[in-house]
Amino acid sequence: AELRPPDPSRRSYGSDDIAEVGWNVPTVVLRYPGNIPGMIGHHWSSSIAMATPIAHKGSTAGAKAHAMTALDLLLNPALLEAAKQYFAEQTKETKWKSLIPVDQKP
């Protein structure tokens, strides 16, 4: 098969720390307009940009979406159960295991 270059519209230079969470419980990532498009994540320039009024508006809209999603899950047990079933189906053949030994001390 021919190796194609990555789609530039899907590039991301940041990292996240939800891997352990996302492999153990159903996880939702909501993205909202809280930063300058194309800005590098986890960079000092992103922190500065987040101090602007437009970023505050985007972050407020994102917080509302998070809260409404949580309410939907709390008020609709069938929706929560469907998420759990979907998660179980998606992860049934691949289980996450920490790379840190159980007896490892900090």
Short mmCIF file of C-alpha atoms in Angstrom, two decimals:
data_model
loop_
_atom_site.label_atom_id
_atom_site.label_comp_id
_atom_site.label_asym_id
_atom_site.label_seq_id
_atom_site.Cartn_x
_atom_site.Cartn_y
_atom_site.Cartn_z
CA ALA A 1 0.00 0.00 0.00
CA GLU A 2 1.13 3.50 -0.74
CA LEU A 3 2.13 5.63 2.24
CA ARG A 4 0.38 8.98 2.10
CA PRO A 5 1.38 12.09 4.04
CA PRO A 6 -0.81 13.05 7.01
CA ASP A 7 -3.84 15.24 6.36
CA PRO A 8 -2.71 18.76 7.38
CA SER A 9 -6.21 19.66 8.56
CA ARG A 10 -5.96 16.98 11.26
CA ARG A 11 -2.53 17.90 12.61
CA SER A 12 -2.03 18.37 16.31
CA TYR A 13 1.18 19.22 18.08
CA GLY A 14 -0.06 18.89 21.63
CA SER A 15 -0.38 15.97 23.95
CA ASP A 16 -2.97 14.95 26.47
CA ASP A 17 -3.13 12.92 29.61
CA ILE A 18 -6.41 11.05 29.15
CA ALA A 19 -4.91 7.78 27.89
CA GLU A 20 -5.21 5.98 31.22
CA VAL A 21 -8.71 7.32 31.77
CA GLY A 22 -9.93 6.62 28.24
CA TRP A 23 -8.83 2.98 28.38
CA ASN A 24 -10.62 2.35 31.68
CA VAL A 25 -13.92 4.21 31.47
CA PRO A 26 -16.04 5.71 28.68
CA THR A 27 -14.49 9.08 27.88
CA VAL A 28 -15.76 12.05 25.90
CA VAL A 29 -13.55 14.82 24.55
CA LEU A 30 -15.37 18.03 23.72
CA ARG A 31 -13.44 20.57 21.69
CA TYR A 32 -14.49 24.19 21.70
CA PRO A 33 -13.17 27.49 20.29
CA GLY A 34 -11.04 28.65 23.19
CA ASN A 35 -7.75 29.35 21.47
CA ILE A 36 -6.22 30.71 18.27
CA PRO A 37 -6.63 28.23 15.36
CA GLY A 38 -3.38 26.40 14.61
CA MET A 39 -1.81 27.33 17.95
CA ILE A 40 0.53 24.72 19.38
CA GLY A 41 -1.01 23.07 22.44
CA HIS A 42 0.83 22.95 25.77
CA HIS A 43 2.95 25.96 24.78
CA TRP A 44 3.40 29.28 26.58
CA SER A 45 1.81 31.13 23.64
CA SER A 46 -1.39 29.12 24.12
CA SER A 47 -1.49 30.17 27.75
CA ILE A 48 -1.24 33.84 26.81
CA ALA A 49 -3.92 33.50 24.13
CA MET A 50 -6.29 31.96 26.68
CA ALA A 51 -6.22 35.25 28.64
CA THR A 52 -8.10 37.10 25.90
CA PRO A 53 -11.84 37.97 25.98
CA ILE A 54 -12.58 35.88 22.87
CA ALA A 55 -10.94 32.84 24.48
CA HIS A 56 -13.04 33.42 27.61
CA LYS A 57 -16.20 33.37 25.48
CA GLY A 58 -15.13 30.10 23.84
CA SER A 59 -14.17 28.54 27.16
CA THR A 60 -17.50 29.56 28.67
CA ALA A 61 -19.36 27.94 25.76
CA GLY A 62 -17.23 24.81 26.20
CA ALA A 63 -17.96 24.69 29.93
CA LYS A 64 -21.68 24.90 29.19
CA ALA A 65 -21.40 22.01 26.72
CA HIS A 66 -19.51 19.94 29.33
CA ALA A 67 -22.15 20.68 31.97
CA MET A 68 -25.06 19.88 29.66
CA THR A 69 -23.41 16.61 28.62
CA ALA A 70 -22.94 15.64 32.27
CA LEU A 71 -26.59 16.48 32.98
CA ASP A 72 -27.73 14.38 30.02
CA LEU A 73 -25.80 11.41 31.39
CA LEU A 74 -27.03 11.91 34.95
CA LEU A 75 -30.67 12.43 33.99
CA ASN A 76 -30.85 9.71 31.33
CA PRO A 77 -29.69 6.35 32.73
CA ALA A 78 -30.33 4.66 29.36
CA LEU A 79 -27.87 7.02 27.68
CA LEU A 80 -25.23 6.28 30.32
CA GLU A 81 -25.81 2.53 29.98
CA ALA A 82 -25.52 2.78 26.19
CA ALA A 83 -22.16 4.56 26.60
CA LYS A 84 -20.95 1.82 28.95
CA GLN A 85 -22.06 -0.92 26.54
CA TYR A 86 -20.42 0.83 23.59
CA PHE A 87 -17.21 1.19 25.58
CA ALA A 88 -17.26 -2.49 26.59
CA GLU A 89 -17.77 -3.53 22.96
CA GLN A 90 -14.99 -1.27 21.68
CA THR A 91 -12.44 -2.40 24.28
CA LYS A 92 -13.33 -6.08 24.67
CA GLU A 93 -10.32 -7.37 22.72
CA THR A 94 -7.71 -4.84 23.86
CA LYS A 95 -7.22 -4.09 27.52
CA TRP A 96 -5.04 -1.28 28.83
CA LYS A 97 -2.21 -2.17 31.15
CA SER A 98 0.01 0.36 32.88
CA LEU A 99 3.66 0.33 31.87
CA ILE A 100 4.56 1.14 35.47
CA PRO A 101 5.01 -2.03 37.56
CA VAL A 102 2.43 -2.49 40.33
CA ASP A 103 5.13 -2.61 43.00
CA GLN A 104 6.92 0.51 41.69
CA LYS A 105 7.38 3.12 44.40
CA PRO A 106 7.42 6.86 43.63
#
